[in-house]
PDB file of C-alpha atoms and ligand atoms in Angstrom:
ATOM      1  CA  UNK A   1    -168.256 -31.706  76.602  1.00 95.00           C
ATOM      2  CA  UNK A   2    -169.136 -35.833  75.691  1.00 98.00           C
ATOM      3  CA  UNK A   3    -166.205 -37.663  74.423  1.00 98.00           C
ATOM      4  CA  UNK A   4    -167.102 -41.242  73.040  1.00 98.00           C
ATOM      5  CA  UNK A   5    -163.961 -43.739  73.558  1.00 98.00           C
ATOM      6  CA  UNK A   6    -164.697 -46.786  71.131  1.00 98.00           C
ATOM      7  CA  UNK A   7    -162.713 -49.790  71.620  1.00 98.00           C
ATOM      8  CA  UNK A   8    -162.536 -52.299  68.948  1.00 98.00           C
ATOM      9  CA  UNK A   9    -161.908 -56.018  68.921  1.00 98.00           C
ATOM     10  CA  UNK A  10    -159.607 -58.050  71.433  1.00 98.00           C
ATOM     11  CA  UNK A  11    -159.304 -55.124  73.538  1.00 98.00           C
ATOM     12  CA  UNK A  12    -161.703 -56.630  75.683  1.00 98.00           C
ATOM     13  CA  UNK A  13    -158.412 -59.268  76.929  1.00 96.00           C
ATOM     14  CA  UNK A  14    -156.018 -56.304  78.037  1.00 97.00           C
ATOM     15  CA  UNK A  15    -154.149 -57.193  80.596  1.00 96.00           C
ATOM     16  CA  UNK A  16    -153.671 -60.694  79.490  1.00 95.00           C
ATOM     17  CA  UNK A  17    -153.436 -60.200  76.006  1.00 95.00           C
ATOM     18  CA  UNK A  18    -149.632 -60.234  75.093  1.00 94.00           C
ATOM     19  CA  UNK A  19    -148.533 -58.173  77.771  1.00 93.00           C
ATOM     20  CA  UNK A  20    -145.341 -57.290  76.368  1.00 93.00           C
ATOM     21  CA  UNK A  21    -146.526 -55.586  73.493  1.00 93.00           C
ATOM     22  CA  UNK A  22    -149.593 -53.785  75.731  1.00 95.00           C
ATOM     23  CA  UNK A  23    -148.791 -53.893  79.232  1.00 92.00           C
ATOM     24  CA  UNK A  24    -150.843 -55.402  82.527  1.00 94.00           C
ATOM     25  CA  UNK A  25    -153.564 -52.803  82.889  1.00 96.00           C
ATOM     26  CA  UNK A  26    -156.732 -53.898  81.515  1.00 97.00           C
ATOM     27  CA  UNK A  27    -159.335 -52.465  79.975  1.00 98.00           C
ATOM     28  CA  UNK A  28    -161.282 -51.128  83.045  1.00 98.00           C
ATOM     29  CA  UNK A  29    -158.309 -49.905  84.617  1.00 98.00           C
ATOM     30  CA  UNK A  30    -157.896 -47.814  81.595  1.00 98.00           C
ATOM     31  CA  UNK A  31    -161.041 -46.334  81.497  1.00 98.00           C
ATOM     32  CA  UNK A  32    -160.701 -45.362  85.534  1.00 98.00           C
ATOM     33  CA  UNK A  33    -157.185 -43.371  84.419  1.00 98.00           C
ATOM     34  CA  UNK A  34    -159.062 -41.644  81.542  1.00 98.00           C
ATOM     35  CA  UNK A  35    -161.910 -40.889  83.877  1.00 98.00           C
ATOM     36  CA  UNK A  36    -159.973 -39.692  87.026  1.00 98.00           C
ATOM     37  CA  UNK A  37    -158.356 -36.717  84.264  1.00 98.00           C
ATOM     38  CA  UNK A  38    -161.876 -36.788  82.897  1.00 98.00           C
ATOM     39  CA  UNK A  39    -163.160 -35.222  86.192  1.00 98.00           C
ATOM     40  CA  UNK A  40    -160.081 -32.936  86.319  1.00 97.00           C
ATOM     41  CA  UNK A  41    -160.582 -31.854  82.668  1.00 97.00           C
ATOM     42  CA  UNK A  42    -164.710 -31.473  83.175  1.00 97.00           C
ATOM     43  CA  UNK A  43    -165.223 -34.093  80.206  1.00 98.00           C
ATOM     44  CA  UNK A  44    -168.333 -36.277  80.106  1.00 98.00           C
ATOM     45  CA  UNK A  45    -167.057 -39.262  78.749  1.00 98.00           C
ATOM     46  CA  UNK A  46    -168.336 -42.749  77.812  1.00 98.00           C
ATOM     47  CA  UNK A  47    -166.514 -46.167  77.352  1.00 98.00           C
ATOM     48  CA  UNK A  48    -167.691 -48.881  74.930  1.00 98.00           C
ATOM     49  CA  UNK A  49    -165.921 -51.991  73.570  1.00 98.00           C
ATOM     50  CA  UNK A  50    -166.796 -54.379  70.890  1.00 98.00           C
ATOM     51  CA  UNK A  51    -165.774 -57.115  69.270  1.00 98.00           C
ATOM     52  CA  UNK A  52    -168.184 -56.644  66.265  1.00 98.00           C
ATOM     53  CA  UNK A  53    -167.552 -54.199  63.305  1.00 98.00           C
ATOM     54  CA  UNK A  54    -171.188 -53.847  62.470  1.00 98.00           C
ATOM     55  CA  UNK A  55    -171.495 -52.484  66.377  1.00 98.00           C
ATOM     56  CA  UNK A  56    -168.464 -50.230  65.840  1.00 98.00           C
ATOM     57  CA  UNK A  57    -170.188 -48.425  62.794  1.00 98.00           C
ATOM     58  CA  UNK A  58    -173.655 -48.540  64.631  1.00 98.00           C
ATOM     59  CA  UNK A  59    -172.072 -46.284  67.642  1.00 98.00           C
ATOM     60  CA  UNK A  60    -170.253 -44.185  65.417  1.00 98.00           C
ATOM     61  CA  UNK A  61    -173.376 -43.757  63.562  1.00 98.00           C
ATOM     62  CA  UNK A  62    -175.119 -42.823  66.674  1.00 98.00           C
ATOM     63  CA  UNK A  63    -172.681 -40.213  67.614  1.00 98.00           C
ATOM     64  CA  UNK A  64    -174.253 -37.585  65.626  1.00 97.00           C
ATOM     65  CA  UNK A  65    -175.702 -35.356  67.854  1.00 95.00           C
ATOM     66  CA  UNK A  66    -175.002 -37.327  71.240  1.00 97.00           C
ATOM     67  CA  UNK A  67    -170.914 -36.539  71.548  1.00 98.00           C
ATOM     68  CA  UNK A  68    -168.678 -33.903  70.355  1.00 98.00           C
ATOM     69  CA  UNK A  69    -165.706 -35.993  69.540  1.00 98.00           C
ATOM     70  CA  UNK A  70    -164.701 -39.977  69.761  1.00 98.00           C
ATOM     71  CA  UNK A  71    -161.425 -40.968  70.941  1.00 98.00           C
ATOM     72  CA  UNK A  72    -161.212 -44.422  68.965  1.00 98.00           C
ATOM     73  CA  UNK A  73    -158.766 -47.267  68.803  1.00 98.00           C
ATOM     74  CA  UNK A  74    -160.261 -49.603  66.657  1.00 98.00           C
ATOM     75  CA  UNK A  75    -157.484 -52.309  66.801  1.00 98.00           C
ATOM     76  CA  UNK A  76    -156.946 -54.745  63.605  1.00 98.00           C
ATOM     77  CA  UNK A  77    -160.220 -52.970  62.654  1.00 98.00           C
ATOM     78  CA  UNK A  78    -158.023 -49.551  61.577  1.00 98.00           C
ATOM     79  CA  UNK A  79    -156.316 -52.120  58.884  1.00 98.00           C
ATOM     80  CA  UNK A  80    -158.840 -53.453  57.244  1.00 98.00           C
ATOM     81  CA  UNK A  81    -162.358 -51.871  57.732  1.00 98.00           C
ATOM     82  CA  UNK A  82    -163.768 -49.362  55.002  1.00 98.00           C
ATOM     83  CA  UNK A  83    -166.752 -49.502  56.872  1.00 98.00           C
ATOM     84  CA  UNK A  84    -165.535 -47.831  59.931  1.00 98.00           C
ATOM     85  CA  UNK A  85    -163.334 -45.514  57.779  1.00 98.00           C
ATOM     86  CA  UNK A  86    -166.884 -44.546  55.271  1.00 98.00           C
ATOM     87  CA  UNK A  87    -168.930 -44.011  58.908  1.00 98.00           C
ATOM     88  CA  UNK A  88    -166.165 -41.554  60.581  1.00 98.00           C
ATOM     89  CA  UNK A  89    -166.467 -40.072  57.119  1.00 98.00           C
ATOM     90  CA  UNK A  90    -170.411 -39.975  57.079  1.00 98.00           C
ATOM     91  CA  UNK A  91    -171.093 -38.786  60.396  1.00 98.00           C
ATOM     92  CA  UNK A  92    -168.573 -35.947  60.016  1.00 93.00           C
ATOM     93  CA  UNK A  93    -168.043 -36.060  64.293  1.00 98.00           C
ATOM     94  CA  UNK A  94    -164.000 -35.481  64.863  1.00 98.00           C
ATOM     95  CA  UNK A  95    -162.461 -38.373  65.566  1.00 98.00           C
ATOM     96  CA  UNK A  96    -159.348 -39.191  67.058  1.00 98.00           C
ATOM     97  CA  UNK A  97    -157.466 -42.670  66.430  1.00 98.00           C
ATOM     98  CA  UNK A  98    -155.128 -44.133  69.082  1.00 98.00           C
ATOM     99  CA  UNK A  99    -153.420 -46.960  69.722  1.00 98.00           C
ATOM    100  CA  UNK A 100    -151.869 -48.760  72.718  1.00 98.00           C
ATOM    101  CA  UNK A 101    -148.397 -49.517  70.651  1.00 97.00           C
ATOM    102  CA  UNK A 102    -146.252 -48.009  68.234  1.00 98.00           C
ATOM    103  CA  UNK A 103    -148.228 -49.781  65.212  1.00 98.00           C
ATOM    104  CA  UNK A 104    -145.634 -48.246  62.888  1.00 98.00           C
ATOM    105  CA  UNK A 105    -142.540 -49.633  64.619  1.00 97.00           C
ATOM    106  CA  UNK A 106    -144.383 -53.534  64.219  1.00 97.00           C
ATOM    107  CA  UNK A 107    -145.362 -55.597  61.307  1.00 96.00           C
ATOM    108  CA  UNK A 108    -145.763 -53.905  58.255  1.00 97.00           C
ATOM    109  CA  UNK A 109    -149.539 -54.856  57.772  1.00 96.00           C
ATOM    110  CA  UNK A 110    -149.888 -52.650  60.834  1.00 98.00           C
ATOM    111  CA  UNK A 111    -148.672 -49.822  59.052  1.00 98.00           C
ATOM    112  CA  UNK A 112    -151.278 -48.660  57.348  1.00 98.00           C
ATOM    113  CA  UNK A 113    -154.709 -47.418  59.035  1.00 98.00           C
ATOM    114  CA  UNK A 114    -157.615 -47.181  56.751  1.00 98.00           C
ATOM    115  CA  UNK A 115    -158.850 -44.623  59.171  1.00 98.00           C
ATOM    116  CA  UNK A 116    -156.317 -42.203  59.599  1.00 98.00           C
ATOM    117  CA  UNK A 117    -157.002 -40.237  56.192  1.00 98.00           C
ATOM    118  CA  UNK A 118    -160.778 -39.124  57.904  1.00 98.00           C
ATOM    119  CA  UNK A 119    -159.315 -38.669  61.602  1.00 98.00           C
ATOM    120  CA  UNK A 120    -158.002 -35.598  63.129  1.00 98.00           C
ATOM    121  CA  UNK A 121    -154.783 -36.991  64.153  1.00 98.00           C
ATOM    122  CA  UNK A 122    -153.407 -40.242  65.620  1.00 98.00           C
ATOM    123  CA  UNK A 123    -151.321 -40.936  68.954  1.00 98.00           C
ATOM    124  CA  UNK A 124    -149.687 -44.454  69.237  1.00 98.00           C
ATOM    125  CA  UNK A 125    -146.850 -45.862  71.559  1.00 98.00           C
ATOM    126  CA  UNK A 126    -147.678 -44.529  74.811  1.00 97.00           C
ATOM    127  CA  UNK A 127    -149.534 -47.438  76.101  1.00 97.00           C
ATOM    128  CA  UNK A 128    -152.867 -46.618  78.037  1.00 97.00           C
ATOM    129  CA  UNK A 129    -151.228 -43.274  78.749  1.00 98.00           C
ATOM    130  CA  UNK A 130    -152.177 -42.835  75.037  1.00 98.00           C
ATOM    131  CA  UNK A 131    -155.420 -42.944  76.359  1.00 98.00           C
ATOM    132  CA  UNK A 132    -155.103 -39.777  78.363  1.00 98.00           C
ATOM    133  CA  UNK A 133    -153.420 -38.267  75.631  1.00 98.00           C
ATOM    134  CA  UNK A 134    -156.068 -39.244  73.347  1.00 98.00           C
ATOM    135  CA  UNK A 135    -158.623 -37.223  75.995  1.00 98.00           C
ATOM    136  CA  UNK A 136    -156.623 -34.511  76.135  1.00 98.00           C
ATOM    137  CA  UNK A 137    -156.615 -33.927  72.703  1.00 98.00           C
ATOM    138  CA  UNK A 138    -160.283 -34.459  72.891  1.00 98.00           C
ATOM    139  CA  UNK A 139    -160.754 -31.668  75.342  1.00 98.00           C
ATOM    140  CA  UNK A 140    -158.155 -28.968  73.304  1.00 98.00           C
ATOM    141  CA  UNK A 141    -160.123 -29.513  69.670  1.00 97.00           C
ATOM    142  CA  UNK A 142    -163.926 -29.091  71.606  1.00 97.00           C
ATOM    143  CA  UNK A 143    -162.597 -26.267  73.889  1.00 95.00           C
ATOM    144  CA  UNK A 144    -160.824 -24.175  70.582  1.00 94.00           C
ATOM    145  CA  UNK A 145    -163.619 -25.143  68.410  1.00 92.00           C
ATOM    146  CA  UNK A 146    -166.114 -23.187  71.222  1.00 85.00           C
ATOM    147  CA  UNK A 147    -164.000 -19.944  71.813  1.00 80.00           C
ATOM    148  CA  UNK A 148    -164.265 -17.304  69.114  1.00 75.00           C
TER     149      UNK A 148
HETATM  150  C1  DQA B 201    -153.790 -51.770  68.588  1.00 78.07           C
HETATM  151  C2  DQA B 201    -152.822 -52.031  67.416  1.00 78.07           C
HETATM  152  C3  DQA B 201    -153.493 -52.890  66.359  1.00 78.07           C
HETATM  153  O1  DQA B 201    -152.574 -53.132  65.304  1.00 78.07           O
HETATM  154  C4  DQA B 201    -153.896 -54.223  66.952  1.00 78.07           C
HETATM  155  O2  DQA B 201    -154.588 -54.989  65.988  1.00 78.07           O
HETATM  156  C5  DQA B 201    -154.686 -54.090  68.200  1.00 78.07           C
HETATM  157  C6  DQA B 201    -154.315 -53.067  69.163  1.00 78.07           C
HETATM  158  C7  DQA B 201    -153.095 -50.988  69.718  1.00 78.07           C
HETATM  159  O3  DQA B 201    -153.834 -50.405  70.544  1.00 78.07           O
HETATM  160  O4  DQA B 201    -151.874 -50.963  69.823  1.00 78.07           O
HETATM  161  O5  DQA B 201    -155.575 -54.901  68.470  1.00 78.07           O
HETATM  162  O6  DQA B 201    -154.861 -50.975  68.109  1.00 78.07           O
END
């Protein structure tokens, strides 16, 4: 069971990055909650973050074949970028979108994700717990999609 999390741009500065709106952990302290229920849930998963859309698409392009599902918050990426919206769609591995905050309860311009329409679902608010929820998500679509 591989579960790609893809981080998109500015996520790299968690933790200093307006904490208000998305909390003190950082990025790597993230990943070690996802990967401590990772171990508990018997889920190979890898973490990747990039600044770069063209990087984003690459990965998801790559994921063909390599993971059974990505767990992706793609930050102001999910608001503007057709290109990460065409890949999820050309790839055709499930693909969950998260996000940190309640992106429907800020600006309006936040409001709409590009993405969503070629996800599975999306899970926002929760801070990096959405994170965990995001993985166990993961973990019930791959496990269902296996039993008969
Ligand atoms: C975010 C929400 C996006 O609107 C924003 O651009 C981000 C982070 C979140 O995790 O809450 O960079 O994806």
């Amino acid at each position: 069971m591989k579960i790609l999390f893809l981080n998109g741009p500015n996520l790299n500065l968690l933790g200093q990055r307006e904490p208000d709106v998305y909390g003190r952990a950082t990025l790597a302290d993230i990943e070690a909650q996802v990967r401590d229920r990772a171990r508990a849930l018997k889920a190979d998963i890898e973490f990747r973050q990039s600044n770069v859309e063209g990087e984003l698409v690459a990965w998801i392009q790559q994921a063909k074949g390599t993971a059974d599902l990505i767990v992706l918050n793609a930050a102001a990426y999910t608001h503007t970028s057709i290109a990460l919206r065409d890949a999820i769609a050309a790839v055709g591995v499930p693909t969950i979108e998260i996000h940190l905050s309640n992106v429907h309860a800020r600006e309006e311009f936040r409001h709409k994700s590009l993405i969503a329409p070629v996800c599975l679902g999306q899970i926002c608010g929760f801070g990096a717990y959405s994170y965990v929820l995001g993985l166990e998500a993961a973990v019930n679509v791959i496990v269902s999609s296996k039993t008969p």
